[in-house]
């Protein structure tokens, strides 16, 4: 409404017509701060509407406010990792860890062999005898790494000590500053701060490099010899696994020169750039916290976990959601519609924590039992042992996604102009032909955006994944093909919910969780943006 | 006609063509998919109702487990006593142990050692949790409705297609897609830390209100838009101001719709766990919310809430026959309440849709 | 009357004075003077250079094909167009009793109390008949029950609806038939005693019998009110208006006594339209 003006009308204008009842349409409205009452009311409502913008801005501000300091902290974290020599020693530790993984492979083969022989009914003593040469060989293989492990432990102690000394100093500095700020000079001076001499520490560590070379050379020689003399496994079917093991072993040996070169190239005082700190978060493949060695805040395992679960959920939910939408809109009777639509809406009202509880209490165990059923053993990953895994969570999330996808897809199908359908029928097409060839293509962009919003719903869901996904922080092993779905994973939403309550406010871990929140927030915005964009294009195309 | 048909043949008679059979089959696939979804949802309801009803209901009068609804959660102690198995809540167990010790002292023998297995949160009831949830819902819905309805009035009645309005609409759309855990983080960062409210009702109220705001705005705007334009024009043409028009001739007719849709918002607020995990919820709190020294303290205390309680009992406590009862009982009560709210909303809305045809 | 007093206490404007007694206004004298009016919906010009003098206490009909601007002009007269985004009067003026209604100090709310409007689709509020009629007075702050009762009866009689509804004044206005609803809307409008009543195709949704009743009512009303009616039906314009304005493509083509427009149009376009060759 255009504002009326404040100047009072001249009295002369009104009486002009000579009418007994003046045509009085001018008036001065009461004003507060230069606004009429109506404008004030409008301003009040407008202000309320603007709250939405403010909230979005506040979310952004507070997430970044708490989260952004993570990067400088992580930069420092990485700098100490390098300066104290942990990076240097990690090369040796890495060799040890990979060796351990190979050992586990051998143990797995042994276990399978043992079970196979038990099934055959071989007596225990006989089994032991048959496995003896393999065990001897395995032990020799296992011992081969000992010199490397010992040295790595020794060097590791040195660098951890340097790191801890540094961190203690930092704490002292904070305490001293607090005393100074409080005006307690005496207490402040009582705190003794000894700067850690990283250079000296680095020199000592470097001095051990020849020893490391020697140990590595020794280990690799033994391992190579062992690989050349593979034993014959008592169960013939498992022999290919040993061959595969030899292959893996050679790959492992090939990493030795790189590890040693890495140690050679280590410079304790090489600065860590901000970009590295950022990359360590975005591309970091480890999320390790409260570790005695080194904390890593890499989002990749959480992101892949979220992605895997969401994909499982969508693979299940899209056919059901879209199928149900087509059924309700095109095939069902009006009576069925009146039953199905409210019921699906009702399903969407099930609180996610109840679904999560259902997953823990019933679905996880049911699915695990089902996976053990022989008729289903052809499915990838079946049978499996972990009750809570990506599949359990994915199934429940599908139930959350179905109502979203159903409602939006049904809307999209409903919005296809009647004329399209009628024209198709008039040409003698069947209902199915019309649906598949006319209606679905016309509603496709609406359906795609429905699926996208379903994805947004699923990827942001917390309680179900927290309770049912198994919470193992590791990148799922996609090398296993489809059976990856039966692995336990951890997710971005889950990690925030799980760890936020336990972290120290302001610590690097706390800030890392906020950074995960930022990533989630951005993902949600992108999904929303894409969905809207697709819908907008669709509106144009239909007219 | 090039191919004359016999007189008796009806050229329009349905013929079992392959296309027809395919259509039948595909219809059935869609039908099965649809009903499978319904069956999944309903089976979850059924399971939890079935298992939970054992905790919630009683065979004799008053037919519900009053202790379950009136007591606070307690630790359950299970032990063997004089050859029979006994189960006791924390308070009862302490009294029992002291009584036995006193008895033993009176008889001049050493106090008996009772070896009991303890199960956290597996005895008592869920009264404080229900109270906490109700408080959270009432407070956050009050905030969300006030803000949301006013915002919807602006968008539906005043807003023109300006850059600011487009910005508001964009913000609402995006707000609707923000994951609830992000709202939780935000609430934690802003209310708990920056405003220094700590884990409190107030922080939970605002976090939940902001989360549900887009739902309320969208629903309210839809209801306001459903009021015919003629009501507004008619009123304005009689010389009513815009505000008079809205107050007397738009809001009263939109109100039922607004309230109905808001009930769905209640279901959402009551059901969410992630936003209150670090803003408002306590695992255990000894006092009820109104047992405070001064009135204003009430808003700055955390509360126990049903959804968070379910999370705690299902994730932190191993499942066995003793813990299961409370778990299913709580889930039952919670699901039943939320379901009832949602059902009310859905039914009322369908009824309203039919009634208001101007 | 002291105009400043009226301005400061606008809602206490006395309503008792019946419009008929506005003795000074000479019947047939120019009431509304539209000069050089250019009107825009955003960037699109809807009215081109309209010049029109509408006389007092007469019925003026606006006719023309769809989209010719007749409804737009009508809605300019009580500034209902203000409610639509991006509308603007770019040039020219509309004066009612010599007051420029687009003047900076004019309050559109006050204007609409004096220039009432009846819409194409009858829009009674979902309240009782009584509440419908008294709505306009109540928002002006009139609370006196006797006054309200009086006005209800007078307005309903004025709209020839009294006998039909006097026994069910407190039933919903939505329960009336279409024609009754439209007459209720007219009664509602005259209850606030405007000087001008704008009618935007008031009979387009009515059957012939109801239409006849409304037309009869228009005939009665013009004794007290100046009426401007937009209509699609040329017969209706011919039956109930004194002057007729013919619009085409946003321009006023011809304005004359109704008789002349239909019997003896000067402009060939008018002739083509009234003889049914287009539109």
Short mmCIF file of N, CA and C in Angstrom, two decimals, chain A residues 1-14 16-29 38, chain C residues 1 3 6-7 10 13 21-22 24 79 82 96-101 104-111 114-115 193 195:
data_model
loop_
_atom_site.label_atom_id
_atom_site.label_comp_id
_atom_site.label_asym_id
_atom_site.label_seq_id
_atom_site.Cartn_x
_atom_site.Cartn_y
_atom_site.Cartn_z
N UNK A 1 0.84 -1.20 0.00
CA UNK A 1 0.00 0.00 0.00
C UNK A 1 0.88 1.25 0.00
N UNK A 2 0.64 2.17 -0.86
CA UNK A 2 1.49 3.36 -0.90
C UNK A 2 1.25 4.21 0.34
N UNK A 3 2.31 4.79 0.84
CA UNK A 3 2.13 5.58 2.06
C UNK A 3 1.36 6.86 1.77
N UNK A 4 0.58 7.21 2.73
CA UNK A 4 -0.14 8.47 2.58
C UNK A 4 0.74 9.59 3.12
N UNK A 5 0.47 10.74 2.71
CA UNK A 5 1.36 11.83 3.10
C UNK A 5 0.90 12.49 4.38
N UNK A 6 1.86 13.18 5.01
CA UNK A 6 1.58 13.70 6.34
C UNK A 6 0.91 15.07 6.33
N UNK A 7 1.10 15.81 5.25
CA UNK A 7 0.63 17.19 5.28
C UNK A 7 -0.89 17.23 5.37
N UNK A 8 -1.41 18.02 6.28
CA UNK A 8 -2.86 18.07 6.44
C UNK A 8 -3.51 18.72 5.23
N UNK A 9 -4.68 18.22 4.85
CA UNK A 9 -5.33 18.78 3.66
C UNK A 9 -5.84 20.20 3.93
N UNK A 10 -5.70 21.04 2.95
CA UNK A 10 -6.27 22.38 3.12
C UNK A 10 -7.80 22.28 3.16
N UNK A 11 -8.36 22.97 4.08
CA UNK A 11 -9.79 22.85 4.29
C UNK A 11 -10.59 23.32 3.09
N UNK A 12 -10.03 24.25 2.34
CA UNK A 12 -10.75 24.82 1.22
C UNK A 12 -11.14 23.79 0.18
N UNK A 13 -10.24 22.83 -0.06
CA UNK A 13 -10.47 21.84 -1.11
C UNK A 13 -11.76 21.07 -0.94
N UNK A 14 -12.11 20.86 0.31
CA UNK A 14 -13.18 19.92 0.57
C UNK A 14 -14.54 20.53 0.29
N UNK A 16 -15.28 22.68 -1.71
CA UNK A 16 -15.43 23.19 -3.07
C UNK A 16 -16.70 22.74 -3.79
N UNK A 17 -16.98 21.45 -3.68
CA UNK A 17 -18.08 20.92 -4.46
C UNK A 17 -19.42 21.47 -3.99
N UNK A 18 -19.42 21.99 -2.82
CA UNK A 18 -20.67 22.54 -2.33
C UNK A 18 -21.60 21.47 -1.82
N UNK A 19 -21.13 20.26 -1.75
CA UNK A 19 -21.96 19.17 -1.26
C UNK A 19 -22.18 19.34 0.23
N UNK A 20 -23.34 18.87 0.69
CA UNK A 20 -23.62 18.96 2.12
C UNK A 20 -22.68 18.03 2.87
N UNK A 21 -22.29 16.97 2.19
CA UNK A 21 -21.39 16.03 2.85
C UNK A 21 -20.08 16.06 2.09
N UNK A 22 -19.07 16.67 2.67
CA UNK A 22 -17.84 16.85 1.92
C UNK A 22 -17.22 15.52 1.52
N UNK A 23 -16.62 15.52 0.37
CA UNK A 23 -15.98 14.30 -0.11
C UNK A 23 -14.60 14.22 0.52
N UNK A 24 -14.61 13.72 1.76
CA UNK A 24 -13.41 13.79 2.57
C UNK A 24 -12.62 12.48 2.44
N UNK A 25 -11.63 12.50 1.59
CA UNK A 25 -10.83 11.29 1.48
C UNK A 25 -9.39 11.52 1.86
N UNK A 26 -9.09 12.76 2.21
CA UNK A 26 -7.71 12.99 2.65
C UNK A 26 -7.69 12.95 4.15
N UNK A 27 -6.66 12.38 4.67
CA UNK A 27 -6.54 12.43 6.12
C UNK A 27 -5.11 12.18 6.52
N UNK A 28 -4.84 12.62 7.71
CA UNK A 28 -3.50 12.40 8.25
C UNK A 28 -3.60 11.20 9.17
N UNK A 29 -2.75 10.23 8.93
CA UNK A 29 -2.75 9.07 9.83
C UNK A 29 -1.73 9.28 10.93
N UNK A 38 -0.47 0.97 9.82
CA UNK A 38 -0.45 -0.16 8.90
C UNK A 38 0.96 -0.51 8.48
N UNK C 1 -19.02 21.88 7.80
CA UNK C 1 -18.35 20.92 8.68
C UNK C 1 -16.87 21.27 8.79
N UNK C 3 -13.37 20.53 8.67
CA UNK C 3 -12.65 19.43 8.03
C UNK C 3 -11.49 18.93 8.86
N UNK C 6 -12.73 16.42 11.20
CA UNK C 6 -13.01 15.16 10.52
C UNK C 6 -11.73 14.39 10.29
N UNK C 7 -10.68 15.15 9.97
CA UNK C 7 -9.42 14.49 9.66
C UNK C 7 -8.83 13.82 10.89
N UNK C 10 -11.33 10.54 12.16
CA UNK C 10 -11.99 10.18 10.90
C UNK C 10 -13.12 9.18 11.09
N UNK C 13 -17.04 9.97 11.53
CA UNK C 13 -17.81 10.64 10.50
C UNK C 13 -19.28 10.24 10.61
N UNK C 21 -29.70 13.30 0.46
CA UNK C 21 -29.87 14.68 0.89
C UNK C 21 -28.66 15.54 0.56
N UNK C 22 -27.67 14.96 -0.14
CA UNK C 22 -26.54 15.80 -0.52
C UNK C 22 -27.04 16.78 -1.57
N UNK C 24 -26.57 19.80 -2.44
CA UNK C 24 -25.79 20.69 -3.27
C UNK C 24 -25.41 20.08 -4.60
N UNK C 79 -8.97 2.81 -6.37
CA UNK C 79 -7.58 2.43 -6.13
C UNK C 79 -7.45 0.99 -5.67
N UNK C 82 -4.09 -0.55 -6.48
CA UNK C 82 -2.92 -0.42 -5.61
C UNK C 82 -2.48 -1.77 -5.05
N UNK C 96 -12.40 13.18 -8.14
CA UNK C 96 -13.78 12.99 -7.72
C UNK C 96 -14.13 14.20 -6.86
N UNK C 97 -15.19 14.87 -7.25
CA UNK C 97 -15.53 16.14 -6.59
C UNK C 97 -14.30 17.03 -6.48
N UNK C 98 -13.56 17.08 -7.57
CA UNK C 98 -12.39 17.94 -7.64
C UNK C 98 -11.23 17.55 -6.74
N UNK C 99 -11.32 16.37 -6.13
CA UNK C 99 -10.19 15.91 -5.32
C UNK C 99 -9.44 14.87 -6.13
N UNK C 100 -8.17 15.10 -6.34
CA UNK C 100 -7.37 14.13 -7.09
C UNK C 100 -7.18 12.89 -6.21
N UNK C 101 -7.77 11.77 -6.61
CA UNK C 101 -7.73 10.60 -5.72
C UNK C 101 -6.37 9.94 -5.70
N UNK C 104 -1.13 12.92 -3.14
CA UNK C 104 -0.23 12.36 -2.14
C UNK C 104 -0.86 12.28 -0.75
N UNK C 105 -1.82 13.16 -0.49
CA UNK C 105 -2.38 13.14 0.86
C UNK C 105 -3.70 12.38 0.94
N UNK C 106 -3.99 11.61 -0.12
CA UNK C 106 -5.25 10.87 -0.10
C UNK C 106 -5.03 9.50 0.52
N UNK C 107 -5.92 9.14 1.39
CA UNK C 107 -5.86 7.83 2.03
C UNK C 107 -6.77 6.88 1.26
N UNK C 108 -6.23 5.87 0.63
CA UNK C 108 -7.09 4.98 -0.17
C UNK C 108 -8.17 4.31 0.67
N UNK C 109 -7.91 4.15 1.97
CA UNK C 109 -8.92 3.53 2.83
C UNK C 109 -10.16 4.43 2.89
N UNK C 110 -9.91 5.74 3.08
CA UNK C 110 -11.03 6.69 3.13
C UNK C 110 -11.74 6.75 1.79
N UNK C 111 -10.93 6.69 0.73
CA UNK C 111 -11.51 6.73 -0.62
C UNK C 111 -12.47 5.57 -0.81
N UNK C 114 -15.89 5.75 0.36
CA UNK C 114 -16.78 6.62 -0.40
C UNK C 114 -17.05 6.09 -1.80
N UNK C 115 -16.17 5.21 -2.26
CA UNK C 115 -16.36 4.62 -3.58
C UNK C 115 -16.40 3.10 -3.39
N UNK C 193 -22.66 3.67 2.92
CA UNK C 193 -23.08 4.91 2.29
C UNK C 193 -22.01 5.56 1.45
N UNK C 195 -20.63 7.22 -2.17
CA UNK C 195 -21.28 8.06 -3.17
C UNK C 195 -21.32 7.36 -4.51
#
